[in-house]
Amino acid sequence: MKAIVYLATGFEEAEAVVPVDMMRRAGIDVDISSIDEEKAVTSSHGLTLLADMTVSESDGNEYDIVFLPGGMPGAINLSQSWSVNQRIIKMAAEGKIVSAICASPSVVLANAGLLEGRKATCYPGCESYSAKDDFLPDGVVVDGNIITGKSAAYGFELSLKIIEAAISKEKADDTASAVYYER
């Protein structure tokens, strides 16, 4: 099982780090890709993370899961990446797991047409970034292969839903127990 997590300047730190950590704990091989040609990516709060690769190095690689953290202007930067849009559309069409949190469900997934006729959630106030007007207030929403989260506070639960969809509920429960997260 292999996942790609895209980072763009202005990403939300917890929304990127928690899912990467939890997926790796579950045994999922995770690549972190900068959408730019520099591996160093600075978050919305000034934390700089070093990605495993750049977007051009990740193009052509096959993944089972794609994850998009939110944050501003991170979500807008992700939405403007041809590589990100191409990957999420292709993976969604193939039935692979496509997940986003915070602003990214509205700013990226909805604007790429991936939430049409689907249930999803996003950060309150970010609904206006897309034409979708029926976002749910729930913390995490799973609709088929699309998994969305409301905010950084739901990073653990969203991560566990990804693990459950990718591997099993038992693996998600074991991963939650390993970090003393109560579901």
Short mmCIF file of N, CA and C in Angstrom, two decimals:
data_model
loop_
_atom_site.label_atom_id
_atom_site.label_comp_id
_atom_site.label_asym_id
_atom_site.label_seq_id
_atom_site.Cartn_x
_atom_site.Cartn_y
_atom_site.Cartn_z
N MET A 1 0.86 -1.18 0.00
CA MET A 1 0.00 0.00 0.00
C MET A 1 0.90 1.23 0.00
N LYS A 2 0.60 2.16 -0.91
CA LYS A 2 1.46 3.33 -1.06
C LYS A 2 0.61 4.59 -1.18
N ALA A 3 1.04 5.65 -0.45
CA ALA A 3 0.31 6.92 -0.45
C ALA A 3 1.22 8.06 -0.86
N ILE A 4 0.60 9.09 -1.42
CA ILE A 4 1.31 10.33 -1.70
C ILE A 4 0.56 11.46 -0.98
N VAL A 5 1.33 12.30 -0.31
CA VAL A 5 0.80 13.48 0.37
C VAL A 5 1.46 14.68 -0.28
N TYR A 6 0.65 15.59 -0.80
CA TYR A 6 1.18 16.78 -1.46
C TYR A 6 1.26 17.93 -0.47
N LEU A 7 2.40 18.62 -0.48
CA LEU A 7 2.57 19.82 0.33
C LEU A 7 2.72 21.02 -0.59
N ALA A 8 2.03 22.09 -0.23
CA ALA A 8 2.14 23.36 -0.96
C ALA A 8 2.41 24.45 0.07
N THR A 9 3.11 25.47 -0.34
CA THR A 9 3.36 26.60 0.55
C THR A 9 2.05 27.07 1.16
N GLY A 10 2.06 27.20 2.51
CA GLY A 10 0.87 27.62 3.22
C GLY A 10 0.01 26.48 3.74
N PHE A 11 0.55 25.23 3.75
CA PHE A 11 -0.21 24.10 4.27
C PHE A 11 -0.37 24.21 5.78
N GLU A 12 -1.36 23.52 6.33
CA GLU A 12 -1.60 23.46 7.77
C GLU A 12 -0.79 22.29 8.32
N GLU A 13 0.08 22.57 9.28
CA GLU A 13 1.05 21.60 9.78
C GLU A 13 0.42 20.31 10.31
N ALA A 14 -0.50 20.42 11.25
CA ALA A 14 -1.10 19.22 11.86
C ALA A 14 -1.84 18.39 10.83
N GLU A 15 -2.45 19.05 9.85
CA GLU A 15 -3.21 18.34 8.83
C GLU A 15 -2.31 17.56 7.88
N ALA A 16 -1.04 17.89 7.85
CA ALA A 16 -0.09 17.14 7.02
C ALA A 16 0.62 16.08 7.84
N VAL A 17 1.11 16.46 9.01
CA VAL A 17 1.97 15.57 9.80
C VAL A 17 1.20 14.42 10.42
N VAL A 18 0.03 14.67 10.98
CA VAL A 18 -0.73 13.60 11.64
C VAL A 18 -1.08 12.48 10.65
N PRO A 19 -1.67 12.78 9.48
CA PRO A 19 -1.96 11.68 8.54
C PRO A 19 -0.71 10.92 8.08
N VAL A 20 0.38 11.63 7.82
CA VAL A 20 1.62 10.94 7.42
C VAL A 20 2.06 9.99 8.52
N ASP A 21 2.10 10.49 9.75
CA ASP A 21 2.52 9.67 10.88
C ASP A 21 1.62 8.45 11.06
N MET A 22 0.33 8.66 11.06
CA MET A 22 -0.61 7.56 11.30
C MET A 22 -0.56 6.52 10.18
N MET A 23 -0.49 6.97 8.93
CA MET A 23 -0.41 6.01 7.82
C MET A 23 0.88 5.20 7.91
N ARG A 24 1.99 5.86 8.23
CA ARG A 24 3.25 5.13 8.36
C ARG A 24 3.19 4.14 9.51
N ARG A 25 2.58 4.51 10.63
CA ARG A 25 2.42 3.58 11.76
C ARG A 25 1.63 2.34 11.34
N ALA A 26 0.69 2.52 10.42
CA ALA A 26 -0.14 1.41 9.95
C ALA A 26 0.56 0.56 8.89
N GLY A 27 1.76 0.98 8.50
CA GLY A 27 2.52 0.21 7.51
C GLY A 27 2.32 0.66 6.08
N ILE A 28 1.69 1.80 5.89
CA ILE A 28 1.52 2.34 4.55
C ILE A 28 2.78 3.11 4.18
N ASP A 29 3.32 2.85 3.02
CA ASP A 29 4.50 3.56 2.51
C ASP A 29 4.03 4.93 2.02
N VAL A 30 4.51 6.00 2.66
CA VAL A 30 4.04 7.35 2.34
C VAL A 30 5.17 8.18 1.73
N ASP A 31 4.90 8.75 0.57
CA ASP A 31 5.80 9.73 -0.05
C ASP A 31 5.22 11.11 0.15
N ILE A 32 6.05 12.03 0.62
CA ILE A 32 5.63 13.43 0.74
C ILE A 32 6.23 14.17 -0.44
N SER A 33 5.36 14.82 -1.21
CA SER A 33 5.80 15.50 -2.42
C SER A 33 5.51 17.00 -2.34
N SER A 34 6.54 17.79 -2.56
CA SER A 34 6.36 19.23 -2.70
C SER A 34 5.78 19.49 -4.09
N ILE A 35 4.81 20.39 -4.19
CA ILE A 35 4.24 20.67 -5.52
C ILE A 35 5.16 21.57 -6.33
N ASP A 36 6.20 22.08 -5.70
CA ASP A 36 7.17 22.91 -6.39
C ASP A 36 8.42 22.09 -6.69
N GLU A 37 9.41 22.71 -7.24
CA GLU A 37 10.66 22.02 -7.54
C GLU A 37 11.67 22.14 -6.40
N GLU A 38 11.23 22.63 -5.26
CA GLU A 38 12.06 22.70 -4.05
C GLU A 38 11.45 21.75 -3.03
N LYS A 39 12.27 20.97 -2.34
CA LYS A 39 11.75 20.03 -1.35
C LYS A 39 11.33 20.72 -0.05
N ALA A 40 11.91 21.86 0.26
CA ALA A 40 11.54 22.59 1.47
C ALA A 40 10.23 23.34 1.22
N VAL A 41 9.24 23.08 2.11
CA VAL A 41 7.93 23.70 1.96
C VAL A 41 7.56 24.35 3.29
N THR A 42 7.17 25.62 3.25
CA THR A 42 6.84 26.36 4.47
C THR A 42 5.33 26.40 4.68
N SER A 43 4.93 26.09 5.91
CA SER A 43 3.51 26.01 6.29
C SER A 43 2.91 27.40 6.50
N SER A 44 1.62 27.40 6.80
CA SER A 44 0.91 28.65 7.05
C SER A 44 1.36 29.33 8.34
N HIS A 45 2.01 28.58 9.23
CA HIS A 45 2.50 29.14 10.49
C HIS A 45 4.01 29.18 10.57
N GLY A 46 4.68 29.12 9.43
CA GLY A 46 6.12 29.32 9.37
C GLY A 46 7.00 28.12 9.65
N LEU A 47 6.43 26.92 9.72
CA LEU A 47 7.22 25.70 9.90
C LEU A 47 7.64 25.20 8.53
N THR A 48 8.91 24.91 8.35
CA THR A 48 9.38 24.41 7.07
C THR A 48 9.65 22.91 7.19
N LEU A 49 9.00 22.14 6.31
CA LEU A 49 9.21 20.69 6.25
C LEU A 49 9.95 20.35 4.97
N LEU A 50 10.72 19.28 5.03
CA LEU A 50 11.45 18.81 3.87
C LEU A 50 10.71 17.61 3.28
N ALA A 51 10.18 17.77 2.08
CA ALA A 51 9.46 16.70 1.41
C ALA A 51 10.45 15.63 0.95
N ASP A 52 9.93 14.44 0.69
CA ASP A 52 10.75 13.34 0.19
C ASP A 52 11.16 13.56 -1.26
N MET A 53 10.31 14.27 -1.99
CA MET A 53 10.53 14.46 -3.43
C MET A 53 9.79 15.70 -3.90
N THR A 54 10.08 16.07 -5.12
CA THR A 54 9.35 17.17 -5.75
C THR A 54 8.27 16.59 -6.64
N VAL A 55 7.38 17.44 -7.07
CA VAL A 55 6.25 16.99 -7.88
C VAL A 55 6.73 16.31 -9.17
N SER A 56 7.78 16.81 -9.80
CA SER A 56 8.24 16.17 -11.03
C SER A 56 8.83 14.79 -10.76
N GLU A 57 9.38 14.60 -9.57
CA GLU A 57 9.92 13.28 -9.20
C GLU A 57 8.80 12.29 -8.87
N SER A 58 7.65 12.80 -8.46
CA SER A 58 6.53 11.92 -8.11
C SER A 58 5.63 11.60 -9.29
N ASP A 59 5.67 12.42 -10.32
CA ASP A 59 4.86 12.16 -11.52
C ASP A 59 5.25 10.81 -12.11
N GLY A 60 4.25 10.05 -12.46
CA GLY A 60 4.51 8.74 -13.05
C GLY A 60 4.52 7.60 -12.04
N ASN A 61 4.71 7.92 -10.74
CA ASN A 61 4.67 6.89 -9.71
C ASN A 61 3.22 6.49 -9.46
N GLU A 62 3.01 5.24 -9.11
CA GLU A 62 1.66 4.75 -8.82
C GLU A 62 1.41 4.76 -7.32
N TYR A 63 0.22 5.18 -6.94
CA TYR A 63 -0.17 5.24 -5.54
C TYR A 63 -1.58 4.70 -5.36
N ASP A 64 -1.88 4.23 -4.14
CA ASP A 64 -3.19 3.73 -3.79
C ASP A 64 -4.02 4.79 -3.08
N ILE A 65 -3.31 5.78 -2.49
CA ILE A 65 -3.93 6.83 -1.69
C ILE A 65 -3.29 8.17 -2.05
N VAL A 66 -4.11 9.20 -2.17
CA VAL A 66 -3.59 10.56 -2.29
C VAL A 66 -4.25 11.37 -1.19
N PHE A 67 -3.45 12.18 -0.50
CA PHE A 67 -3.96 13.00 0.59
C PHE A 67 -3.53 14.44 0.42
N LEU A 68 -4.48 15.36 0.66
CA LEU A 68 -4.23 16.79 0.53
C LEU A 68 -4.54 17.49 1.85
N PRO A 69 -3.51 18.03 2.53
CA PRO A 69 -3.79 18.84 3.72
C PRO A 69 -4.42 20.16 3.30
N GLY A 70 -5.01 20.84 4.27
CA GLY A 70 -5.60 22.15 4.00
C GLY A 70 -4.65 23.25 4.40
N GLY A 71 -5.23 24.32 4.92
CA GLY A 71 -4.45 25.51 5.25
C GLY A 71 -4.53 26.49 4.10
N MET A 72 -4.32 27.74 4.45
CA MET A 72 -4.35 28.80 3.43
C MET A 72 -3.05 29.57 3.46
N PRO A 73 -2.45 29.81 2.34
CA PRO A 73 -2.97 29.58 1.00
C PRO A 73 -2.62 28.20 0.43
N GLY A 74 -2.26 27.25 1.28
CA GLY A 74 -1.87 25.92 0.82
C GLY A 74 -2.89 25.26 -0.09
N ALA A 75 -4.17 25.30 0.31
CA ALA A 75 -5.21 24.66 -0.50
C ALA A 75 -5.33 25.33 -1.87
N ILE A 76 -5.23 26.64 -1.89
CA ILE A 76 -5.30 27.36 -3.18
C ILE A 76 -4.11 26.96 -4.04
N ASN A 77 -2.93 26.89 -3.44
CA ASN A 77 -1.74 26.48 -4.20
C ASN A 77 -1.89 25.06 -4.74
N LEU A 78 -2.45 24.15 -3.94
CA LEU A 78 -2.69 22.78 -4.43
C LEU A 78 -3.65 22.80 -5.61
N SER A 79 -4.70 23.62 -5.52
CA SER A 79 -5.72 23.65 -6.58
C SER A 79 -5.15 24.17 -7.90
N GLN A 80 -4.07 24.91 -7.84
CA GLN A 80 -3.47 25.48 -9.04
C GLN A 80 -2.37 24.61 -9.64
N SER A 81 -2.15 23.44 -9.03
CA SER A 81 -1.13 22.51 -9.52
C SER A 81 -1.74 21.53 -10.53
N TRP A 82 -1.23 21.59 -11.74
CA TRP A 82 -1.68 20.67 -12.78
C TRP A 82 -1.44 19.22 -12.35
N SER A 83 -0.29 18.94 -11.78
CA SER A 83 0.04 17.57 -11.36
C SER A 83 -0.91 17.06 -10.30
N VAL A 84 -1.24 17.90 -9.33
CA VAL A 84 -2.17 17.49 -8.27
C VAL A 84 -3.54 17.20 -8.86
N ASN A 85 -4.06 18.10 -9.68
CA ASN A 85 -5.37 17.90 -10.29
C ASN A 85 -5.41 16.66 -11.17
N GLN A 86 -4.39 16.48 -11.95
CA GLN A 86 -4.31 15.30 -12.82
C GLN A 86 -4.32 14.01 -11.99
N ARG A 87 -3.54 14.00 -10.90
CA ARG A 87 -3.45 12.81 -10.05
C ARG A 87 -4.77 12.51 -9.35
N ILE A 88 -5.40 13.52 -8.73
CA ILE A 88 -6.63 13.24 -7.98
C ILE A 88 -7.77 12.80 -8.90
N ILE A 89 -7.85 13.39 -10.07
CA ILE A 89 -8.91 13.00 -11.02
C ILE A 89 -8.69 11.57 -11.49
N LYS A 90 -7.46 11.24 -11.82
CA LYS A 90 -7.13 9.87 -12.28
C LYS A 90 -7.39 8.85 -11.18
N MET A 91 -6.91 9.14 -9.98
CA MET A 91 -7.07 8.18 -8.88
C MET A 91 -8.53 8.02 -8.48
N ALA A 92 -9.29 9.09 -8.49
CA ALA A 92 -10.72 9.00 -8.17
C ALA A 92 -11.42 8.12 -9.20
N ALA A 93 -11.10 8.31 -10.47
CA ALA A 93 -11.71 7.52 -11.54
C ALA A 93 -11.35 6.04 -11.43
N GLU A 94 -10.17 5.76 -10.89
CA GLU A 94 -9.71 4.37 -10.72
C GLU A 94 -10.24 3.75 -9.43
N GLY A 95 -11.00 4.51 -8.64
CA GLY A 95 -11.53 3.99 -7.39
C GLY A 95 -10.53 3.96 -6.26
N LYS A 96 -9.40 4.64 -6.42
CA LYS A 96 -8.40 4.70 -5.37
C LYS A 96 -8.81 5.75 -4.34
N ILE A 97 -8.20 5.72 -3.16
CA ILE A 97 -8.57 6.62 -2.08
C ILE A 97 -8.06 8.03 -2.35
N VAL A 98 -8.99 8.98 -2.33
CA VAL A 98 -8.67 10.40 -2.49
C VAL A 98 -9.19 11.09 -1.23
N SER A 99 -8.29 11.75 -0.51
CA SER A 99 -8.67 12.34 0.77
C SER A 99 -8.13 13.76 0.89
N ALA A 100 -8.91 14.59 1.57
CA ALA A 100 -8.51 15.99 1.78
C ALA A 100 -9.16 16.48 3.07
N ILE A 101 -8.55 17.50 3.66
CA ILE A 101 -9.04 18.04 4.93
C ILE A 101 -9.06 19.56 4.89
N CYS A 102 -9.91 20.15 5.72
CA CYS A 102 -9.99 21.59 5.94
C CYS A 102 -10.51 22.31 4.69
N ALA A 103 -9.72 23.19 4.12
CA ALA A 103 -10.15 23.93 2.93
C ALA A 103 -10.06 23.09 1.66
N SER A 104 -9.18 22.10 1.65
CA SER A 104 -8.92 21.34 0.42
C SER A 104 -10.11 20.58 -0.16
N PRO A 105 -11.05 20.06 0.65
CA PRO A 105 -12.21 19.43 -0.01
C PRO A 105 -12.97 20.40 -0.92
N SER A 106 -13.16 21.63 -0.47
CA SER A 106 -13.87 22.62 -1.29
C SER A 106 -12.97 23.20 -2.38
N VAL A 107 -11.81 23.68 -1.95
CA VAL A 107 -10.92 24.40 -2.87
C VAL A 107 -10.34 23.49 -3.95
N VAL A 108 -10.01 22.26 -3.60
CA VAL A 108 -9.37 21.36 -4.56
C VAL A 108 -10.34 20.31 -5.11
N LEU A 109 -10.86 19.46 -4.23
CA LEU A 109 -11.68 18.34 -4.70
C LEU A 109 -12.95 18.80 -5.41
N ALA A 110 -13.71 19.71 -4.81
CA ALA A 110 -14.96 20.16 -5.43
C ALA A 110 -14.69 20.86 -6.75
N ASN A 111 -13.66 21.69 -6.79
CA ASN A 111 -13.36 22.42 -8.02
C ASN A 111 -12.80 21.53 -9.12
N ALA A 112 -12.34 20.33 -8.75
CA ALA A 112 -11.90 19.36 -9.75
C ALA A 112 -13.06 18.47 -10.19
N GLY A 113 -14.25 18.71 -9.63
CA GLY A 113 -15.43 17.95 -10.00
C GLY A 113 -15.59 16.63 -9.28
N LEU A 114 -14.78 16.40 -8.25
CA LEU A 114 -14.79 15.09 -7.59
C LEU A 114 -15.85 14.94 -6.51
N LEU A 115 -16.53 16.03 -6.13
CA LEU A 115 -17.53 15.93 -5.08
C LEU A 115 -18.96 16.05 -5.59
N GLU A 116 -19.10 16.10 -6.89
CA GLU A 116 -20.44 16.21 -7.47
C GLU A 116 -21.25 14.96 -7.13
N GLY A 117 -22.39 15.17 -6.46
CA GLY A 117 -23.24 14.06 -6.07
C GLY A 117 -22.71 13.26 -4.90
N ARG A 118 -21.69 13.80 -4.21
CA ARG A 118 -21.08 13.09 -3.08
C ARG A 118 -21.24 13.89 -1.80
N LYS A 119 -21.20 13.16 -0.69
CA LYS A 119 -21.21 13.79 0.62
C LYS A 119 -19.77 14.13 0.98
N ALA A 120 -19.59 15.28 1.63
CA ALA A 120 -18.24 15.72 2.03
C ALA A 120 -18.37 16.77 3.12
N THR A 121 -17.26 17.05 3.76
CA THR A 121 -17.19 18.12 4.75
C THR A 121 -15.98 18.99 4.43
N CYS A 122 -15.96 20.18 5.00
CA CYS A 122 -14.82 21.07 4.85
C CYS A 122 -14.83 22.07 6.01
N TYR A 123 -13.78 22.84 6.10
CA TYR A 123 -13.68 23.85 7.15
C TYR A 123 -14.80 24.87 6.98
N PRO A 124 -15.51 25.19 8.07
CA PRO A 124 -16.61 26.16 7.97
C PRO A 124 -16.14 27.50 7.39
N GLY A 125 -16.84 27.95 6.38
CA GLY A 125 -16.49 29.19 5.70
C GLY A 125 -15.80 28.94 4.37
N CYS A 126 -15.25 27.74 4.19
CA CYS A 126 -14.56 27.42 2.93
C CYS A 126 -15.50 26.92 1.86
N GLU A 127 -16.78 26.73 2.22
CA GLU A 127 -17.75 26.27 1.23
C GLU A 127 -17.82 27.22 0.03
N SER A 128 -17.59 28.49 0.29
CA SER A 128 -17.73 29.50 -0.76
C SER A 128 -16.64 29.43 -1.83
N TYR A 129 -15.63 28.61 -1.62
CA TYR A 129 -14.57 28.48 -2.62
C TYR A 129 -14.97 27.59 -3.78
N SER A 130 -16.13 26.94 -3.69
CA SER A 130 -16.60 26.09 -4.78
C SER A 130 -18.09 26.27 -4.98
N ALA A 131 -18.61 25.67 -6.02
CA ALA A 131 -20.05 25.75 -6.29
C ALA A 131 -20.84 24.76 -5.43
N LYS A 132 -20.15 23.81 -4.81
CA LYS A 132 -20.84 22.83 -3.97
C LYS A 132 -21.43 23.55 -2.76
N ASP A 133 -22.73 23.35 -2.53
CA ASP A 133 -23.37 24.08 -1.45
C ASP A 133 -23.97 23.16 -0.38
N ASP A 134 -23.60 21.89 -0.41
CA ASP A 134 -24.19 20.96 0.55
C ASP A 134 -23.15 20.20 1.37
N PHE A 135 -22.10 20.90 1.80
CA PHE A 135 -21.12 20.28 2.67
C PHE A 135 -21.78 19.96 4.01
N LEU A 136 -21.40 18.83 4.59
CA LEU A 136 -21.95 18.41 5.88
C LEU A 136 -21.13 19.02 7.02
N PRO A 137 -21.73 19.18 8.19
CA PRO A 137 -21.01 19.74 9.34
C PRO A 137 -20.16 18.69 10.08
N ASP A 138 -20.22 17.44 9.64
CA ASP A 138 -19.52 16.34 10.32
C ASP A 138 -18.01 16.55 10.32
N GLY A 139 -17.34 15.91 11.28
CA GLY A 139 -15.89 15.99 11.38
C GLY A 139 -15.17 15.25 10.28
N VAL A 140 -15.65 14.06 9.94
CA VAL A 140 -15.08 13.24 8.87
C VAL A 140 -16.22 12.63 8.09
N VAL A 141 -16.12 12.65 6.76
CA VAL A 141 -17.15 12.07 5.91
C VAL A 141 -16.48 11.13 4.91
N VAL A 142 -17.00 9.91 4.84
CA VAL A 142 -16.54 8.92 3.86
C VAL A 142 -17.66 8.69 2.87
N ASP A 143 -17.38 8.89 1.60
CA ASP A 143 -18.35 8.60 0.54
C ASP A 143 -17.61 7.82 -0.53
N GLY A 144 -17.73 6.52 -0.47
CA GLY A 144 -17.00 5.66 -1.41
C GLY A 144 -15.51 5.81 -1.18
N ASN A 145 -14.80 6.14 -2.23
CA ASN A 145 -13.33 6.28 -2.15
C ASN A 145 -12.88 7.71 -1.80
N ILE A 146 -13.83 8.60 -1.52
CA ILE A 146 -13.51 9.98 -1.16
C ILE A 146 -13.68 10.15 0.36
N ILE A 147 -12.62 10.60 1.02
CA ILE A 147 -12.64 10.78 2.47
C ILE A 147 -12.25 12.23 2.76
N THR A 148 -13.15 12.95 3.44
CA THR A 148 -12.88 14.36 3.74
C THR A 148 -12.96 14.64 5.23
N GLY A 149 -12.18 15.62 5.66
CA GLY A 149 -12.16 16.03 7.06
C GLY A 149 -12.40 17.51 7.19
N LYS A 150 -12.98 17.90 8.33
CA LYS A 150 -13.39 19.27 8.57
C LYS A 150 -12.24 20.20 8.93
N SER A 151 -11.33 19.73 9.82
CA SER A 151 -10.29 20.63 10.32
C SER A 151 -9.16 19.83 10.96
N ALA A 152 -8.14 20.53 11.39
CA ALA A 152 -6.99 19.89 12.04
C ALA A 152 -7.41 19.05 13.24
N ALA A 153 -8.47 19.44 13.92
CA ALA A 153 -8.95 18.69 15.09
C ALA A 153 -9.38 17.27 14.72
N TYR A 154 -9.67 17.02 13.45
CA TYR A 154 -10.13 15.71 13.00
C TYR A 154 -9.03 14.94 12.25
N GLY A 155 -7.79 15.38 12.37
CA GLY A 155 -6.68 14.73 11.68
C GLY A 155 -6.51 13.27 12.04
N PHE A 156 -6.65 12.94 13.32
CA PHE A 156 -6.51 11.54 13.73
C PHE A 156 -7.64 10.68 13.19
N GLU A 157 -8.87 11.16 13.36
CA GLU A 157 -10.02 10.36 12.90
C GLU A 157 -9.99 10.19 11.38
N LEU A 158 -9.65 11.24 10.65
CA LEU A 158 -9.55 11.14 9.20
C LEU A 158 -8.48 10.12 8.82
N SER A 159 -7.34 10.17 9.49
CA SER A 159 -6.24 9.23 9.22
C SER A 159 -6.69 7.79 9.44
N LEU A 160 -7.44 7.58 10.50
CA LEU A 160 -7.91 6.23 10.81
C LEU A 160 -8.93 5.75 9.78
N LYS A 161 -9.74 6.65 9.25
CA LYS A 161 -10.68 6.28 8.19
C LYS A 161 -9.94 5.91 6.91
N ILE A 162 -8.83 6.60 6.64
CA ILE A 162 -8.00 6.25 5.48
C ILE A 162 -7.43 4.85 5.68
N ILE A 163 -6.88 4.58 6.85
CA ILE A 163 -6.30 3.26 7.15
C ILE A 163 -7.38 2.18 7.06
N GLU A 164 -8.55 2.47 7.59
CA GLU A 164 -9.66 1.51 7.53
C GLU A 164 -10.03 1.19 6.09
N ALA A 165 -10.12 2.21 5.26
CA ALA A 165 -10.48 2.02 3.85
C ALA A 165 -9.37 1.31 3.07
N ALA A 166 -8.13 1.61 3.41
CA ALA A 166 -6.99 1.04 2.68
C ALA A 166 -6.63 -0.37 3.12
N ILE A 167 -6.75 -0.62 4.43
CA ILE A 167 -6.30 -1.92 4.97
C ILE A 167 -7.47 -2.64 5.65
N SER A 168 -7.86 -2.17 6.83
CA SER A 168 -8.97 -2.80 7.54
C SER A 168 -9.32 -1.99 8.79
N LYS A 169 -10.51 -2.23 9.31
CA LYS A 169 -10.92 -1.58 10.56
C LYS A 169 -10.03 -2.04 11.71
N GLU A 170 -9.65 -3.30 11.70
CA GLU A 170 -8.78 -3.82 12.75
C GLU A 170 -7.43 -3.10 12.76
N LYS A 171 -6.86 -2.85 11.60
CA LYS A 171 -5.58 -2.14 11.52
C LYS A 171 -5.76 -0.70 12.00
N ALA A 172 -6.88 -0.09 11.65
CA ALA A 172 -7.15 1.28 12.13
C ALA A 172 -7.28 1.29 13.64
N ASP A 173 -7.99 0.31 14.19
CA ASP A 173 -8.14 0.23 15.64
C ASP A 173 -6.80 -0.01 16.33
N ASP A 174 -5.97 -0.89 15.77
CA ASP A 174 -4.64 -1.15 16.33
C ASP A 174 -3.77 0.11 16.29
N THR A 175 -3.85 0.85 15.21
CA THR A 175 -3.07 2.08 15.06
C THR A 175 -3.55 3.13 16.06
N ALA A 176 -4.86 3.23 16.24
CA ALA A 176 -5.42 4.16 17.24
C ALA A 176 -4.93 3.79 18.64
N SER A 177 -4.97 2.51 18.96
CA SER A 177 -4.51 2.04 20.28
C SER A 177 -3.05 2.35 20.51
N ALA A 178 -2.25 2.24 19.47
CA ALA A 178 -0.80 2.47 19.60
C ALA A 178 -0.47 3.89 20.03
N VAL A 179 -1.36 4.83 19.73
CA VAL A 179 -1.13 6.23 20.13
C VAL A 179 -2.12 6.67 21.22
N TYR A 180 -2.83 5.71 21.79
CA TYR A 180 -3.81 5.97 22.86
C TYR A 180 -4.92 6.92 22.40
N TYR A 181 -5.30 6.79 21.14
CA TYR A 181 -6.42 7.58 20.61
C TYR A 181 -7.68 6.77 20.83
N GLU A 182 -8.68 7.35 21.47
CA GLU A 182 -9.94 6.68 21.71
C GLU A 182 -10.95 7.05 20.65
N ARG A 183 -11.40 6.04 19.93
CA ARG A 183 -12.37 6.25 18.85
C ARG A 183 -13.77 6.27 19.38
#
